[in-house]
mmCIF file with all atom_site columns, C-alpha atoms in Angstrom:
data_model
loop_
_atom_site.group_PDB
_atom_site.id
_atom_site.type_symbol
_atom_site.label_atom_id
_atom_site.label_alt_id
_atom_site.label_comp_id
_atom_site.label_asym_id
_atom_site.label_entity_id
_atom_site.label_seq_id
_atom_site.pdbx_PDB_ins_code
_atom_site.Cartn_x
_atom_site.Cartn_y
_atom_site.Cartn_z
_atom_site.occupancy
_atom_site.B_iso_or_equiv
_atom_site.pdbx_formal_charge
_atom_site.auth_seq_id
_atom_site.auth_comp_id
_atom_site.auth_asym_id
_atom_site.auth_atom_id
_atom_site.pdbx_PDB_model_num
ATOM 1  C CA . UNK A 1 1  ? 132.379 101.784 100.400 1.00 0.00 ? 1  UNK A CA 1
ATOM 2  C CA . UNK A 1 2  ? 131.993 105.517 100.592 1.00 0.00 ? 2  UNK A CA 1
ATOM 3  C CA . UNK A 1 3  ? 129.218 107.032 98.545  1.00 0.00 ? 3  UNK A CA 1
ATOM 4  C CA . UNK A 1 4  ? 128.024 110.583 98.483  1.00 0.00 ? 4  UNK A CA 1
ATOM 5  C CA . UNK A 1 5  ? 124.449 111.285 97.553  1.00 0.00 ? 5  UNK A CA 1
ATOM 6  C CA . UNK A 1 6  ? 121.761 113.871 98.145  1.00 0.00 ? 6  UNK A CA 1
ATOM 7  C CA . UNK A 1 7  ? 118.716 112.501 99.945  1.00 0.00 ? 7  UNK A CA 1
ATOM 8  C CA . UNK A 1 8  ? 115.537 114.402 100.707 1.00 0.00 ? 8  UNK A CA 1
ATOM 9  C CA . UNK A 1 9  ? 115.886 115.660 104.293 1.00 0.00 ? 9  UNK A CA 1
ATOM 10 C CA . UNK A 1 10 ? 112.252 115.014 105.182 1.00 0.00 ? 10 UNK A CA 1
ATOM 11 C CA . UNK A 1 11 ? 112.464 111.456 103.854 1.00 0.00 ? 11 UNK A CA 1
ATOM 12 C CA . UNK A 1 12 ? 115.672 110.784 105.786 1.00 0.00 ? 12 UNK A CA 1
ATOM 13 C CA . UNK A 1 13 ? 114.138 112.181 108.994 1.00 0.00 ? 13 UNK A CA 1
ATOM 14 C CA . UNK A 1 14 ? 111.119 109.898 108.558 1.00 0.00 ? 14 UNK A CA 1
ATOM 15 C CA . UNK A 1 15 ? 113.380 106.914 107.888 1.00 0.00 ? 15 UNK A CA 1
ATOM 16 C CA . UNK A 1 16 ? 115.515 107.466 110.963 1.00 0.00 ? 16 UNK A CA 1
ATOM 17 C CA . UNK A 1 17 ? 112.539 108.256 113.223 1.00 0.00 ? 17 UNK A CA 1
ATOM 18 C CA . UNK A 1 18 ? 110.407 105.308 112.125 1.00 0.00 ? 18 UNK A CA 1
ATOM 19 C CA . UNK A 1 19 ? 113.205 102.756 112.044 1.00 0.00 ? 19 UNK A CA 1
ATOM 20 C CA . UNK A 1 20 ? 114.744 103.769 115.353 1.00 0.00 ? 20 UNK A CA 1
ATOM 21 C CA . UNK A 1 21 ? 118.276 103.727 113.975 1.00 0.00 ? 21 UNK A CA 1
ATOM 22 C CA . UNK A 1 22 ? 120.851 106.105 115.370 1.00 0.00 ? 22 UNK A CA 1
ATOM 23 C CA . UNK A 1 23 ? 122.308 107.530 112.171 1.00 0.00 ? 23 UNK A CA 1
ATOM 24 C CA . UNK A 1 24 ? 121.565 108.291 108.560 1.00 0.00 ? 24 UNK A CA 1
ATOM 25 C CA . UNK A 1 25 ? 124.179 105.706 107.566 1.00 0.00 ? 25 UNK A CA 1
ATOM 26 C CA . UNK A 1 26 ? 122.293 103.010 109.493 1.00 0.00 ? 26 UNK A CA 1
ATOM 27 C CA . UNK A 1 27 ? 119.020 104.095 107.865 1.00 0.00 ? 27 UNK A CA 1
ATOM 28 C CA . UNK A 1 28 ? 120.520 103.843 104.380 1.00 0.00 ? 28 UNK A CA 1
ATOM 29 C CA . UNK A 1 29 ? 122.065 100.428 105.119 1.00 0.00 ? 29 UNK A CA 1
ATOM 30 C CA . UNK A 1 30 ? 118.783 99.113  106.529 1.00 0.00 ? 30 UNK A CA 1
ATOM 31 C CA . UNK A 1 31 ? 116.826 100.429 103.544 1.00 0.00 ? 31 UNK A CA 1
ATOM 32 C CA . UNK A 1 32 ? 119.320 98.850  101.136 1.00 0.00 ? 32 UNK A CA 1
ATOM 33 C CA . UNK A 1 33 ? 119.068 95.475  102.887 1.00 0.00 ? 33 UNK A CA 1
ATOM 34 C CA . UNK A 1 34 ? 115.269 95.566  102.798 1.00 0.00 ? 34 UNK A CA 1
ATOM 35 C CA . UNK A 1 35 ? 115.276 96.581  99.125  1.00 0.00 ? 35 UNK A CA 1
ATOM 36 C CA . UNK A 1 36 ? 117.657 93.768  98.142  1.00 0.00 ? 36 UNK A CA 1
ATOM 37 C CA . UNK A 1 37 ? 115.574 91.262  100.156 1.00 0.00 ? 37 UNK A CA 1
ATOM 38 C CA . UNK A 1 38 ? 112.364 92.452  98.469  1.00 0.00 ? 38 UNK A CA 1
ATOM 39 C CA . UNK A 1 39 ? 113.871 92.222  94.983  1.00 0.00 ? 39 UNK A CA 1
ATOM 40 C CA . UNK A 1 40 ? 115.265 88.746  95.670  1.00 0.00 ? 40 UNK A CA 1
ATOM 41 C CA . UNK A 1 41 ? 111.815 87.565  96.831  1.00 0.00 ? 41 UNK A CA 1
ATOM 42 C CA . UNK A 1 42 ? 110.186 89.114  93.794  1.00 0.00 ? 42 UNK A CA 1
ATOM 43 C CA . UNK A 1 43 ? 112.694 87.527  91.436  1.00 0.00 ? 43 UNK A CA 1
ATOM 44 C CA . UNK A 1 44 ? 112.316 84.096  93.013  1.00 0.00 ? 44 UNK A CA 1
ATOM 45 C CA . UNK A 1 45 ? 108.535 84.251  92.910  1.00 0.00 ? 45 UNK A CA 1
ATOM 46 C CA . UNK A 1 46 ? 108.327 83.673  96.659  1.00 0.00 ? 46 UNK A CA 1
ATOM 47 C CA . UNK A 1 47 ? 106.449 86.947  97.120  1.00 0.00 ? 47 UNK A CA 1
ATOM 48 C CA . UNK A 1 48 ? 103.474 85.399  95.336  1.00 0.00 ? 48 UNK A CA 1
ATOM 49 C CA . UNK A 1 49 ? 103.208 82.502  97.754  1.00 0.00 ? 49 UNK A CA 1
ATOM 50 C CA . UNK A 1 50 ? 103.331 78.771  97.082  1.00 0.00 ? 50 UNK A CA 1
ATOM 51 C CA . UNK A 1 51 ? 100.020 78.453  95.204  1.00 0.00 ? 51 UNK A CA 1
ATOM 52 C CA . UNK A 1 52 ? 97.794  80.733  93.232  1.00 0.00 ? 52 UNK A CA 1
ATOM 53 C CA . UNK A 1 53 ? 94.397  81.386  94.786  1.00 0.00 ? 53 UNK A CA 1
ATOM 54 C CA . UNK A 1 54 ? 91.485  79.551  93.206  1.00 0.00 ? 54 UNK A CA 1
ATOM 55 C CA . UNK A 1 55 ? 87.868  80.405  93.783  1.00 0.00 ? 55 UNK A CA 1
ATOM 56 C CA . UNK A 1 56 ? 84.904  82.395  92.573  1.00 0.00 ? 56 UNK A CA 1
ATOM 57 C CA . UNK A 1 57 ? 85.735  86.053  93.086  1.00 0.00 ? 57 UNK A CA 1
ATOM 58 C CA . UNK A 1 58 ? 82.312  87.241  91.901  1.00 0.00 ? 58 UNK A CA 1
ATOM 59 C CA . UNK A 1 59 ? 80.623  84.987  94.449  1.00 0.00 ? 59 UNK A CA 1
ATOM 60 C CA . UNK A 1 60 ? 82.821  86.394  97.191  1.00 0.00 ? 60 UNK A CA 1
ATOM 61 C CA . UNK A 1 61 ? 81.982  89.962  96.146  1.00 0.00 ? 61 UNK A CA 1
ATOM 62 C CA . UNK A 1 62 ? 78.239  89.410  96.193  1.00 0.00 ? 62 UNK A CA 1
ATOM 63 C CA . UNK A 1 63 ? 78.283  87.628  99.512  1.00 0.00 ? 63 UNK A CA 1
ATOM 64 C CA . UNK A 1 64 ? 76.430  84.632  98.112  1.00 0.00 ? 64 UNK A CA 1
ATOM 65 C CA . UNK A 1 65 ? 76.728  81.511  100.218 1.00 0.00 ? 65 UNK A CA 1
ATOM 66 C CA . UNK A 1 66 ? 79.043  78.799  99.035  1.00 0.00 ? 66 UNK A CA 1
ATOM 67 C CA . UNK A 1 67 ? 77.397  76.029  97.001  1.00 0.00 ? 67 UNK A CA 1
ATOM 68 C CA . UNK A 1 68 ? 76.764  72.786  98.890  1.00 0.00 ? 68 UNK A CA 1
#
């Protein structure tokens, strides 16, 4: 699909340099794939992990030893 859009030049330069892709088209496709993957994880709840953390946050912050 052909799409025409204005993208910040500095942002596009950073994207192509950091990703190592050879073209702006490849950078946009890679970014789109990562974005879709991230949203799918977020929607499925997988980004949170299998279990919620349980513990005493205040105890961890104060550095108190764990109770025996």
